[in-house]
GROMACS .gro file of C-alpha atoms in nm:
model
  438
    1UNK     CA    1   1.932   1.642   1.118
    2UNK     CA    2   1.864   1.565   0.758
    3UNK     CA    3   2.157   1.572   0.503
    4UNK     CA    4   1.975   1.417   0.226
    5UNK     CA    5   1.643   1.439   0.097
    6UNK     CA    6   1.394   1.201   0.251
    7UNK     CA    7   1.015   1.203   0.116
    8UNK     CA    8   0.837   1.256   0.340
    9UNK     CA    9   0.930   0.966   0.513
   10UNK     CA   10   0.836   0.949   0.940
   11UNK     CA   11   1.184   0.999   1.062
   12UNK     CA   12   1.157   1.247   1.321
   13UNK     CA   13   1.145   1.010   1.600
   14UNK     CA   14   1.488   0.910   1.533
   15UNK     CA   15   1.633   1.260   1.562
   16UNK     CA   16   1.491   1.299   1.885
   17UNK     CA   17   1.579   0.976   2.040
   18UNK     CA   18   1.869   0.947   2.285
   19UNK     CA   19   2.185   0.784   2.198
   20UNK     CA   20   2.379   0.667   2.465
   21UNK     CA   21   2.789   0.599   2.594
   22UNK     CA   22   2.838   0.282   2.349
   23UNK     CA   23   2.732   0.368   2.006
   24UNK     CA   24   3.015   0.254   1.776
   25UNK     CA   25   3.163   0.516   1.653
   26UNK     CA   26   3.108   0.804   1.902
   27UNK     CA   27   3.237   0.963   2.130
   28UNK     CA   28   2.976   1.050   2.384
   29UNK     CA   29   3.065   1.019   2.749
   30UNK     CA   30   2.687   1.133   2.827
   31UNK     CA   31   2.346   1.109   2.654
   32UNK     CA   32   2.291   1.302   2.314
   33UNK     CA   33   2.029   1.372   2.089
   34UNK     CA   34   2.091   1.235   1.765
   35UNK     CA   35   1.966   1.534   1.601
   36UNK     CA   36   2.272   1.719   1.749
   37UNK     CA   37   2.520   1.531   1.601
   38UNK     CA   38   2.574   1.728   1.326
   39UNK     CA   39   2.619   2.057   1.496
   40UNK     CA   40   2.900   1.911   1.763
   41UNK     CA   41   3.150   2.011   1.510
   42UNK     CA   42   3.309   1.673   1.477
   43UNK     CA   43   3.568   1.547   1.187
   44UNK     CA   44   3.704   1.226   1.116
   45UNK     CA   45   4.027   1.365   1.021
   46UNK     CA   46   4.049   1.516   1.367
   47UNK     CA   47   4.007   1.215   1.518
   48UNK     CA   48   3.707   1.346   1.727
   49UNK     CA   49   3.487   1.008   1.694
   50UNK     CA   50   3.543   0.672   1.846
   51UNK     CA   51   3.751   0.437   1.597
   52UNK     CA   52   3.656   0.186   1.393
   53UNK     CA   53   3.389   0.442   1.258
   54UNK     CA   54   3.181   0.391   0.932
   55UNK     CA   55   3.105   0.660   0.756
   56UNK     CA   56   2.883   0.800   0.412
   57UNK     CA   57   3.023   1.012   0.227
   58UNK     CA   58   2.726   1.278   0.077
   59UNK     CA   59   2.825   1.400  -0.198
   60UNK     CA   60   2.874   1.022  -0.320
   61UNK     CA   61   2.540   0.950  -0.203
   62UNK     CA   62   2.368   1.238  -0.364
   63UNK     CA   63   2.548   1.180  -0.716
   64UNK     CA   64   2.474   0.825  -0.752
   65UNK     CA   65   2.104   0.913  -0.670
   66UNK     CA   66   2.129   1.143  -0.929
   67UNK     CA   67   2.276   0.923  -1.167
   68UNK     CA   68   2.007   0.616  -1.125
   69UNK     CA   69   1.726   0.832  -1.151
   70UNK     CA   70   1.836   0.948  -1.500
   71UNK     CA   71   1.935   0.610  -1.559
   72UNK     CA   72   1.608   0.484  -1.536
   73UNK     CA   73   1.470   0.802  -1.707
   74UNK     CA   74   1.659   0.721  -2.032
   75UNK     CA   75   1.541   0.358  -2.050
   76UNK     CA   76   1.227   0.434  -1.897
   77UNK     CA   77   1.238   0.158  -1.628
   78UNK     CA   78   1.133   0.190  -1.270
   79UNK     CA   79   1.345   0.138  -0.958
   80UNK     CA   80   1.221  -0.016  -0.615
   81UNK     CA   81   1.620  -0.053  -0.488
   82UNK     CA   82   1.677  -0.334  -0.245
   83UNK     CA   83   1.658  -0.196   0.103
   84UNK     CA   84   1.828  -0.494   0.255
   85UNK     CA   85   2.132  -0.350   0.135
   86UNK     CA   86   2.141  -0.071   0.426
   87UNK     CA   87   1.797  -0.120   0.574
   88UNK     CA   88   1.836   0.288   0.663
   89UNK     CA   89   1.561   0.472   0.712
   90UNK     CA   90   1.700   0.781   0.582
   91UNK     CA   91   1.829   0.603   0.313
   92UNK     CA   92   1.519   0.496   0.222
   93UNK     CA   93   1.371   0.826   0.217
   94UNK     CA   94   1.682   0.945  -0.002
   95UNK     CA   95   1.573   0.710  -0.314
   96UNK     CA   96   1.195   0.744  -0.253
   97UNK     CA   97   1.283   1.133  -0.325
   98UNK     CA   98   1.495   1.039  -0.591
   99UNK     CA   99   1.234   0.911  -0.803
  100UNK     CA  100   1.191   0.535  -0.649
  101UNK     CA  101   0.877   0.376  -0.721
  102UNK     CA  102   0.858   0.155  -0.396
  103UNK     CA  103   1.193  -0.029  -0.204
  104UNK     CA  104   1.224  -0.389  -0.225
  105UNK     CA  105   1.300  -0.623   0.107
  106UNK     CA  106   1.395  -0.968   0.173
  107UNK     CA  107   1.187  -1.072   0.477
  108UNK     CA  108   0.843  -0.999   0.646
  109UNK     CA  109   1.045  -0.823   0.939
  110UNK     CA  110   1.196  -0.589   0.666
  111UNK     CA  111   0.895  -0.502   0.556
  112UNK     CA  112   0.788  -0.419   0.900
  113UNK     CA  113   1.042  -0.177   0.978
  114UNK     CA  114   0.997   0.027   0.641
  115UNK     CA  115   0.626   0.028   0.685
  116UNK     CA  116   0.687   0.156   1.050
  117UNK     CA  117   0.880   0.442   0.860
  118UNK     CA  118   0.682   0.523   0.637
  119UNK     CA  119   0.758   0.312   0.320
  120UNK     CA  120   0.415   0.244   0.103
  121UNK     CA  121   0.515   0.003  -0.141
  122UNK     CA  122   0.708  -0.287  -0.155
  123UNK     CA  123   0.782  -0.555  -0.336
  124UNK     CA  124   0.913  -0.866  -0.133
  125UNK     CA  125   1.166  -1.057  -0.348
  126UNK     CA  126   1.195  -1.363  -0.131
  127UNK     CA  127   0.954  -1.647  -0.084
  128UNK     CA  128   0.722  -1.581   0.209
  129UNK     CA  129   0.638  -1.915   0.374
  130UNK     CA  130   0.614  -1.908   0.767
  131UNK     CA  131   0.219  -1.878   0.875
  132UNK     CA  132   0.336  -1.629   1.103
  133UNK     CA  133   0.511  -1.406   0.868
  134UNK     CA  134   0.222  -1.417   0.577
  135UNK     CA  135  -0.012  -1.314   0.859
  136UNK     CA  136   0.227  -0.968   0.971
  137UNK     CA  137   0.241  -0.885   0.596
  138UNK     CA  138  -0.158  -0.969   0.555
  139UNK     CA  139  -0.245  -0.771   0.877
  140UNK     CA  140  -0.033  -0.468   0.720
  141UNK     CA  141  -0.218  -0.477   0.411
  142UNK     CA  142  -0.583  -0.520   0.628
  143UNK     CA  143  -0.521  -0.246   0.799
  144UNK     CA  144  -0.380   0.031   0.551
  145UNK     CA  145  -0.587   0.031   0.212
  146UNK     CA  146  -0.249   0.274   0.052
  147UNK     CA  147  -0.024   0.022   0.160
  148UNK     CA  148   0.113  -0.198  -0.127
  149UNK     CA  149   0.304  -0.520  -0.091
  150UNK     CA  150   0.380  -0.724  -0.385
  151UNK     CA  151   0.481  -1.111  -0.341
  152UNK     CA  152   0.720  -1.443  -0.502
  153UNK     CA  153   0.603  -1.790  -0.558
  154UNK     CA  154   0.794  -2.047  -0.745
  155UNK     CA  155   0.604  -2.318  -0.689
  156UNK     CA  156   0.223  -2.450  -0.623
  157UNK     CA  157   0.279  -2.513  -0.271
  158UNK     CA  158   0.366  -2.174  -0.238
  159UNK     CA  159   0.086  -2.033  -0.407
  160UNK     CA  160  -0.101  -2.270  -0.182
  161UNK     CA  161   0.017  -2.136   0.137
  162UNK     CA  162  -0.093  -1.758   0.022
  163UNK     CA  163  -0.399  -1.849  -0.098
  164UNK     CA  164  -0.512  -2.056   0.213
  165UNK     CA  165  -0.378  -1.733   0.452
  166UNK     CA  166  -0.577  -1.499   0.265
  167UNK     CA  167  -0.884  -1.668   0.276
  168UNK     CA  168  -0.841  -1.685   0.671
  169UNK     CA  169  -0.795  -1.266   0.628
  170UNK     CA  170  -0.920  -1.148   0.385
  171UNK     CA  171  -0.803  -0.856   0.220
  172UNK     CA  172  -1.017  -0.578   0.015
  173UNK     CA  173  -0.801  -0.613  -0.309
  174UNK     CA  174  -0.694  -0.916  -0.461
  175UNK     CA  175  -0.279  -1.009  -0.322
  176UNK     CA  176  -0.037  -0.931  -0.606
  177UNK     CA  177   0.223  -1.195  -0.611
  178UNK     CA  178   0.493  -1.263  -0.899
  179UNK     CA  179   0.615  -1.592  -1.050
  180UNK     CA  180   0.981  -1.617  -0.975
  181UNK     CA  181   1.208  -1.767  -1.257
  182UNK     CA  182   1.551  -1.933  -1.095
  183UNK     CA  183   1.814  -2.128  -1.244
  184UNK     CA  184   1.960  -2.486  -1.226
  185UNK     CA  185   2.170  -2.545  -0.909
  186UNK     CA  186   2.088  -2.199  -0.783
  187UNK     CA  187   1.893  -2.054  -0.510
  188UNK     CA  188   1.494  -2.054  -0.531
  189UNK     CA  189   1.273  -1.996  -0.859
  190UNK     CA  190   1.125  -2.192  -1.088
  191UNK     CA  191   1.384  -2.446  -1.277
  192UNK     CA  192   1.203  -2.453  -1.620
  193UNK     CA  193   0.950  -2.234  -1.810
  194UNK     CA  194   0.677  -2.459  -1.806
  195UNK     CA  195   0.698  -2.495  -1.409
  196UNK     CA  196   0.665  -2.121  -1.386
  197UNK     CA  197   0.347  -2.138  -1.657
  198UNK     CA  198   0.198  -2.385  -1.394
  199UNK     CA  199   0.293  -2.172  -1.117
  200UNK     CA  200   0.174  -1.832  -1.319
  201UNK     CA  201  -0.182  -2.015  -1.387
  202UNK     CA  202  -0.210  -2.128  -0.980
  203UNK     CA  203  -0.172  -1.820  -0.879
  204UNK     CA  204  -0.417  -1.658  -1.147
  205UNK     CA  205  -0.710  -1.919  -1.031
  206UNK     CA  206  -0.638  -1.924  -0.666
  207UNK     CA  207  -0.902  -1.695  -0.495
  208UNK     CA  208  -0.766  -1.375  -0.332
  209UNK     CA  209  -0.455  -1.437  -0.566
  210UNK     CA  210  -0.363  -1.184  -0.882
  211UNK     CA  211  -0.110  -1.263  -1.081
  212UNK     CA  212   0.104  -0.931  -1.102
  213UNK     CA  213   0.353  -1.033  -1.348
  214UNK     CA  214   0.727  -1.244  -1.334
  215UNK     CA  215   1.042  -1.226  -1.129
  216UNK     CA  216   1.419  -1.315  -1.143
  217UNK     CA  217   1.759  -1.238  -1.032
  218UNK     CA  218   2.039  -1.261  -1.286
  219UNK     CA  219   2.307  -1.124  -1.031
  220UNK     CA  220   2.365  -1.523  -1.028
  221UNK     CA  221   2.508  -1.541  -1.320
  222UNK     CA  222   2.795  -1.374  -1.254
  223UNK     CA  223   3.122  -1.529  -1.298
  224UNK     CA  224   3.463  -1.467  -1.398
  225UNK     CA  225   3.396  -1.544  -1.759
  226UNK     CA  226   3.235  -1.178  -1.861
  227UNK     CA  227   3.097  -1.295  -2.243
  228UNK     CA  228   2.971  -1.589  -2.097
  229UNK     CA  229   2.759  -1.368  -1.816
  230UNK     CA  230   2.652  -1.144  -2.062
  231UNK     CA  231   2.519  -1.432  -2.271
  232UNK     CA  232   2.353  -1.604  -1.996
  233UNK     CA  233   2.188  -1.235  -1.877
  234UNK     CA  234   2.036  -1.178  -2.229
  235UNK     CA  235   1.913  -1.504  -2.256
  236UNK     CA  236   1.750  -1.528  -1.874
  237UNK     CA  237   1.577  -1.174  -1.931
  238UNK     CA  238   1.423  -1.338  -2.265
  239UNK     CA  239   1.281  -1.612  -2.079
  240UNK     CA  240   1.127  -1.400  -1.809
  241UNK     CA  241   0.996  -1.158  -2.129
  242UNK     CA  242   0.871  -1.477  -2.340
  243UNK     CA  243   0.690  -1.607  -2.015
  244UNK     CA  244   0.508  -1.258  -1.950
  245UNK     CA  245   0.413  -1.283  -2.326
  246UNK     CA  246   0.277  -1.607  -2.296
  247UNK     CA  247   0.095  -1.533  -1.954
  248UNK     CA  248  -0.073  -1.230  -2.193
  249UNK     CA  249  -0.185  -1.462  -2.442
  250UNK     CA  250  -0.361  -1.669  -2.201
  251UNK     CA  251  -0.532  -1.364  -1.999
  252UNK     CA  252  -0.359  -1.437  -1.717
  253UNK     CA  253  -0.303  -1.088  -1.591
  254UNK     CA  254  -0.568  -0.908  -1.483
  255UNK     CA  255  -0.414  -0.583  -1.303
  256UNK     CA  256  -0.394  -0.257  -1.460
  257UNK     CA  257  -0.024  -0.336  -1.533
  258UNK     CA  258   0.236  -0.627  -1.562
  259UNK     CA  259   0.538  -0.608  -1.334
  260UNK     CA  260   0.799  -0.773  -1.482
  261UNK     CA  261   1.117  -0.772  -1.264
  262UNK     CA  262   1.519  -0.827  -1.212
  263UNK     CA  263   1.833  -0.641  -1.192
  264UNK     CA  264   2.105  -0.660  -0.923
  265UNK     CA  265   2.393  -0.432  -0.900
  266UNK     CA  266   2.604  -0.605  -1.124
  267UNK     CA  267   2.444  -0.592  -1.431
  268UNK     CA  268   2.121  -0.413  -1.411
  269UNK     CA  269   2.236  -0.187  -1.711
  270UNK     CA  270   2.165  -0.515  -1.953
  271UNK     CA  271   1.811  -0.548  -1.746
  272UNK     CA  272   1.712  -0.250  -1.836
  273UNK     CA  273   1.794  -0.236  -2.234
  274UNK     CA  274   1.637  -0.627  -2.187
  275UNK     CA  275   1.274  -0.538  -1.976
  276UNK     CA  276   1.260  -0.202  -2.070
  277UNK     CA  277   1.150  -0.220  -2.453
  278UNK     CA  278   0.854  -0.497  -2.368
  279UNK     CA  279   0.514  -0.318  -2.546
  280UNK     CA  280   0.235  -0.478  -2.733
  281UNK     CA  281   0.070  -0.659  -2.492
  282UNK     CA  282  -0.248  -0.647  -2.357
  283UNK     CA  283  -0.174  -0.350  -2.103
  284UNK     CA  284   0.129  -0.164  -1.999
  285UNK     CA  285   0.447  -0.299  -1.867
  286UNK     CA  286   0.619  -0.227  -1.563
  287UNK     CA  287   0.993  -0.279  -1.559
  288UNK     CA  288   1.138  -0.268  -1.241
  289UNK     CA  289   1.494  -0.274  -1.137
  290UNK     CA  290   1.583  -0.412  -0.813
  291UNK     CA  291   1.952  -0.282  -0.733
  292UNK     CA  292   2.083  -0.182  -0.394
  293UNK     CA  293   2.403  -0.173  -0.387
  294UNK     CA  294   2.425   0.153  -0.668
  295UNK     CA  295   2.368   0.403  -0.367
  296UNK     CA  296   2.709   0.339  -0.215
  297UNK     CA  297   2.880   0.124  -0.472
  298UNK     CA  298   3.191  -0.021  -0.278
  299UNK     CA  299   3.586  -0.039  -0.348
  300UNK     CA  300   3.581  -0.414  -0.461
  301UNK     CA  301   3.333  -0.616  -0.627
  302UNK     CA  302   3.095  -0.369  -0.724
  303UNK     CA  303   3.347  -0.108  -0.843
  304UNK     CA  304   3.476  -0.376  -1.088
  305UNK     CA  305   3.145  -0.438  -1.207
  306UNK     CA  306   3.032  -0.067  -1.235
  307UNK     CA  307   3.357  -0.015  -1.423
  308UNK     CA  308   3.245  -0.264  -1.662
  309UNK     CA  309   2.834  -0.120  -1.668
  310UNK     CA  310   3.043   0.235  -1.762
  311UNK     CA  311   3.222   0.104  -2.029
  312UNK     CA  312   2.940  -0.049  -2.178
  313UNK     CA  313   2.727   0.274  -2.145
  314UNK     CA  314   3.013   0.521  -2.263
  315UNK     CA  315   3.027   0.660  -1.936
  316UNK     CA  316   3.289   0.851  -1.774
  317UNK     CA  317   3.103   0.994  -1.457
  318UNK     CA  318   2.962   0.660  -1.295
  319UNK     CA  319   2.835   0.562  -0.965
  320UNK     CA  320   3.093   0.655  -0.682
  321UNK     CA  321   3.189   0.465  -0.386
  322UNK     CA  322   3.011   0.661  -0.102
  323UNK     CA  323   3.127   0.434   0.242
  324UNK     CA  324   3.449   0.376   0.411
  325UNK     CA  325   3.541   0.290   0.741
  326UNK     CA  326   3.828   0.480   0.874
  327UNK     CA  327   4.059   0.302   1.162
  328UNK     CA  328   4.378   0.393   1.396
  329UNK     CA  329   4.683   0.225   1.410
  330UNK     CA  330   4.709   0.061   1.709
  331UNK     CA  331   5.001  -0.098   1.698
  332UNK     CA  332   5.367  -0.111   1.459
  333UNK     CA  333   5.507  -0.468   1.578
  334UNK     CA  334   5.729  -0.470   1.242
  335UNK     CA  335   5.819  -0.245   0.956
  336UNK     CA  336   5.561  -0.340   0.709
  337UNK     CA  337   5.313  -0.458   0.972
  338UNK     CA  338   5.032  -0.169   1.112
  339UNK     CA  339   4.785  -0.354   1.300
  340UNK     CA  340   4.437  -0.127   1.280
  341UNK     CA  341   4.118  -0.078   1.518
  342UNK     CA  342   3.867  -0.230   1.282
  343UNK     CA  343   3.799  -0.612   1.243
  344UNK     CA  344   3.547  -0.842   1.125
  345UNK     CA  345   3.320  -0.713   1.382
  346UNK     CA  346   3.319  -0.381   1.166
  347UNK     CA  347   3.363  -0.430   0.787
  348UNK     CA  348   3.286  -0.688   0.499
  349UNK     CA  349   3.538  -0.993   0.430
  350UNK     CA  350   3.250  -1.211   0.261
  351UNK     CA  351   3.344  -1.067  -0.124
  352UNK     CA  352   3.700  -0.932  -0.072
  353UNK     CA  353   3.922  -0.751   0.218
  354UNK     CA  354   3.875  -0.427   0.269
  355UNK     CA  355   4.074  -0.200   0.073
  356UNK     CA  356   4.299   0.087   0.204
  357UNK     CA  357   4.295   0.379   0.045
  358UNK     CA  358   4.414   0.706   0.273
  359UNK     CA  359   4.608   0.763   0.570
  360UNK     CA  360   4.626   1.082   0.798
  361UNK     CA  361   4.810   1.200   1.126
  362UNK     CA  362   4.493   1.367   1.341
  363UNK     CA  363   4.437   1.742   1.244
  364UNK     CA  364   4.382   1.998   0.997
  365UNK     CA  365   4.476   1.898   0.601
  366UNK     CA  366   4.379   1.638   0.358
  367UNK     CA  367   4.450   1.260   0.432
  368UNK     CA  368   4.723   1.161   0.186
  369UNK     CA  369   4.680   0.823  -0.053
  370UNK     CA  370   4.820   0.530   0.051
  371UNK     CA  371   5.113   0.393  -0.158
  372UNK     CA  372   5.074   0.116  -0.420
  373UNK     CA  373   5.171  -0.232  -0.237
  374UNK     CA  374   4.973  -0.159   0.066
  375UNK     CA  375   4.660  -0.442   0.154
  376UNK     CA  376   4.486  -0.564   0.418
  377UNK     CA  377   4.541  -0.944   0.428
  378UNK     CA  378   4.381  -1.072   0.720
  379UNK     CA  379   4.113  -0.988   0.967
  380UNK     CA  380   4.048  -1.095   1.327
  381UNK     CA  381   3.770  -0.986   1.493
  382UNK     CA  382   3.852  -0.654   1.582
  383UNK     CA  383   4.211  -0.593   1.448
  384UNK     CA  384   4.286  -0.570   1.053
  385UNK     CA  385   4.648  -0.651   0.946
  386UNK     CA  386   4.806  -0.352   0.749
  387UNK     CA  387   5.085  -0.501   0.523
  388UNK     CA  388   5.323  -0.155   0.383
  389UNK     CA  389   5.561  -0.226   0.068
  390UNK     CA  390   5.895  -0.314   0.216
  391UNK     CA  391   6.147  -0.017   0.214
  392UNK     CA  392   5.857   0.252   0.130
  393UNK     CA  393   5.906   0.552   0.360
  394UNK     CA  394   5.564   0.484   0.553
  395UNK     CA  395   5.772   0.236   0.761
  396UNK     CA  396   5.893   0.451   0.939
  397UNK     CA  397   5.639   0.735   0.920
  398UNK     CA  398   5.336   0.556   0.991
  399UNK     CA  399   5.279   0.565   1.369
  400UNK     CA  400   5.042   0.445   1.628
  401UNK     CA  401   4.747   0.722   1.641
  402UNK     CA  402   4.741   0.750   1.232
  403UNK     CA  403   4.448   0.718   1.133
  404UNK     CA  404   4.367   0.485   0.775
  405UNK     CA  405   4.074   0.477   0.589
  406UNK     CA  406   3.921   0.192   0.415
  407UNK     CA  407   3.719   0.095   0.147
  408UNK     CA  408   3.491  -0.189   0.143
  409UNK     CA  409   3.392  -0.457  -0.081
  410UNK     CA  410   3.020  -0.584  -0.076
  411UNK     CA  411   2.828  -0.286   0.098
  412UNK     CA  412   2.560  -0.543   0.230
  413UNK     CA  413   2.777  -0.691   0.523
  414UNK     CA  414   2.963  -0.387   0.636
  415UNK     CA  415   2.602  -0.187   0.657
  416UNK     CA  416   2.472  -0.455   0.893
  417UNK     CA  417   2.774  -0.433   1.127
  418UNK     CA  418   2.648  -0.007   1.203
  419UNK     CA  419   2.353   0.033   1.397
  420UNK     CA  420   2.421   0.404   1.305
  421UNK     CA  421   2.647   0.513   1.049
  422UNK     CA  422   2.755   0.906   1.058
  423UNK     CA  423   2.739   1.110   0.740
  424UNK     CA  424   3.023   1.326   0.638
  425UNK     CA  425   3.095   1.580   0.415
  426UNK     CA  426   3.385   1.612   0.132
  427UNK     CA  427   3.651   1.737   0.408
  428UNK     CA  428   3.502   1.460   0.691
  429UNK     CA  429   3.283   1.711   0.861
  430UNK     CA  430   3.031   1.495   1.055
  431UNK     CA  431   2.637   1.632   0.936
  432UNK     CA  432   2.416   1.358   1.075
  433UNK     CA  433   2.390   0.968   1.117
  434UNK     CA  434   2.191   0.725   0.923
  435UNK     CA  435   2.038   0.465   1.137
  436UNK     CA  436   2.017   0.070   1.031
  437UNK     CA  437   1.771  -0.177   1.126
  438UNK     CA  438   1.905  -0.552   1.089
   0.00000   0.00000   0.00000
């Protein structure tokens, strides 16, 4: 069952396949279509699923869609969001309908489960090196003339490596690939501007090669000096513009368009005031934005940093945080001590803790917020430590079988912990499941 918009996207096979006694998160005791799942009348806040269960909240999901596409419509950049984020399907599908010009992925097996899905574009920002890898992504493109996959290189070994696969398969159209800029001490890209000119020009002589624009990620710059980031930002994005002026003036580019390419979740708002004004050059421009993480946000890191993107952009209704994952008390050993179903096994710890936010006895109502004071401090593998402010009522009143929600912080590592993830409505209605591919 689909609960969001999905483009067309070949998803039918996964509402029809069986899910079977062991899923996290349900409560099946026999096999079930996961199609059905939505119309077995389940609620979180009944306490009719399994526990630890992750969950989406809709109308989240379909407001920050909303809210990126006229985003991008008001700067007039393009958005290929990062599908390693939640490597959903249906998720997918959601932002292709949305107004997404292609997803981007991380590794040649990504890129093989979103073309298996449907997925037609995609633009791979990670360096693609193993023989066997540039040969799944080359046999894609050999075998599907609408099937677009756009490349990195940082450096002429690289560029080597590509240009020696393709002339071993050849492809009908020239391979697009992008010279990625990087930063001292960081992870890949090219250190200076002149390595990624040398770079830029290998890739625009190498046979079976185009050079389809520049590339880098400025989500590296982020630290916990905010005028210093910004700086940085502003002056990365006008290297990456200068370069793709420069790579103009030498007639480098040859494609009907120049991609030119960054923006993580943490500051993409700066990316797009920085790429999205590039004109006067030899043909259009192409800025694409690159975040994943907008679709859910989170209750941490990202939350911060949208906070900050809002007040910069004067705006009051900003991207929501659309996933929790909701627990039982297990156990009171003390009076400020709950210890919860959930562990590391089932949410994020890599950015921050997960963050509590509501608690609930099972059954009809609203779940109530949970009292300033209260944190998760530590995490074993599948138990979360629940510390309550001392002397607060919910000593006493919290009791094994409550149920706590959580937010998370860092979307990325909770999504690959859910091989299926159940959508839920305002009130924790269950509608469907999103499926993830890691």
């Amino acid at each position: 069952m689909h609960t969001l918009p999905y483009d067309g996207l070949v998803l039918a096979a996964l509402d029809e396949q069986l899910l079977h006694p062991g899923v996290k998160g349900l409560p099946i005791t026999e096999p079930l279509r996961q199609g059905a799942i939505g119309v077995q009348g389940w609620n979180v806040l009944h306490a009719d699923t399994s526990f630890p269960v992750a969950v989406l909240k809709t109308g989240a999901l379909r407001h920050n869609l909303d809210w990126m596409r006229r985003f991008c419509e008001r700067y007039q950049v393009t958005l290929a969001p990062h599908g390693k984020t939640t490597m959903s399907p249906q998720l997918f599908g959601a932002q292709l309908a949305n107004g997404a010009w292609g997803i981007t992925l991380a590794s040649a097996t990504q890129i093989q489960v979103a073309y298996r899905f449907g997925v037609r574009r995609v633009l791979l920002a990670n360096q693609l090196v193993a023989p066997a890898d540039i040969k799944s992504v080359l046999a894609l493109l050999r075998s599907d003339p609408g099937f677009e996959c756009i490349l990195l290189a940082d450096s002429l070994a690289g560029v080597a490596r590509l240009a020696e696969a393709v002339a071993l398969h050849p492809l009908a159209h020239p391979l697009p690939v992008l010279v990625e800029l990087g930063l001292a001490g960081k992870r890949a890209g090219c250190r200076t501007p002149e390595a990624a000119i040398t770079v830029a020009r290998a890739i625009a002589g190498a046979p079976g090669l185009q050079l389809a624009g520049y590339e880098g990620y400025e989500g590296l710059l982020v630290t916990d000096d905010r005028k210093q980031d910004l700086a940085a930002v502003d002056a990365f994005l006008a290297q990456l513009v200068e370069l793709v002026r420069s790579g103009d003036d030498e007639g480098l580019f040859t494609g009907a368009e120049i991609l030119l390419s960054a923006g993580g979740s943490a500051y993409f708002d700066l990316v797009a005031r920085g790429l999205g004004a590039v004109s006067g050059l030899s043909r259009p421009v192409r800025a694409v934005l690159r975040s994943g993480c907008y679709l859910t946000s989170d209750h941490g890191t990202y939350e911060r940093m949208i906070g900050e993107l809002n007040a910069r952009e004067g705006d009051r209704d900003g991207l929501q945080p659309a996933l929790e994952v909701w627990a039982m008390v297990q156990s009171r050993p003390e009076p400020t001590l709950a210890i919860l179903t959930m562990g590391k096994r089932d949410v994020s710890y890599d950015a921050d803790l997960p963050v509590p936010l509501l608690y609930h006895r099972p059954g009809p109502g609203a779940p109530h917020a949970l009292p300033p004071g209260c944190s998760i401090f530590k995490l074993n593998d599948q138990h979360a430590y629940l510390r309550l402010p001392d002397g607060h009522p919910l000593c006493t009143e919290l009791a094994v079988g409550d149920l706590v929600g959580c937010g998370i912080s860092h979307p990325c590592t909770t999504f690959d912990k859910w091989p299926l993830i159940l959508s839920v409505d305002d009130d924790y209605h269950v509608r469907g499941a999103c499926n993830t591919f890691f």
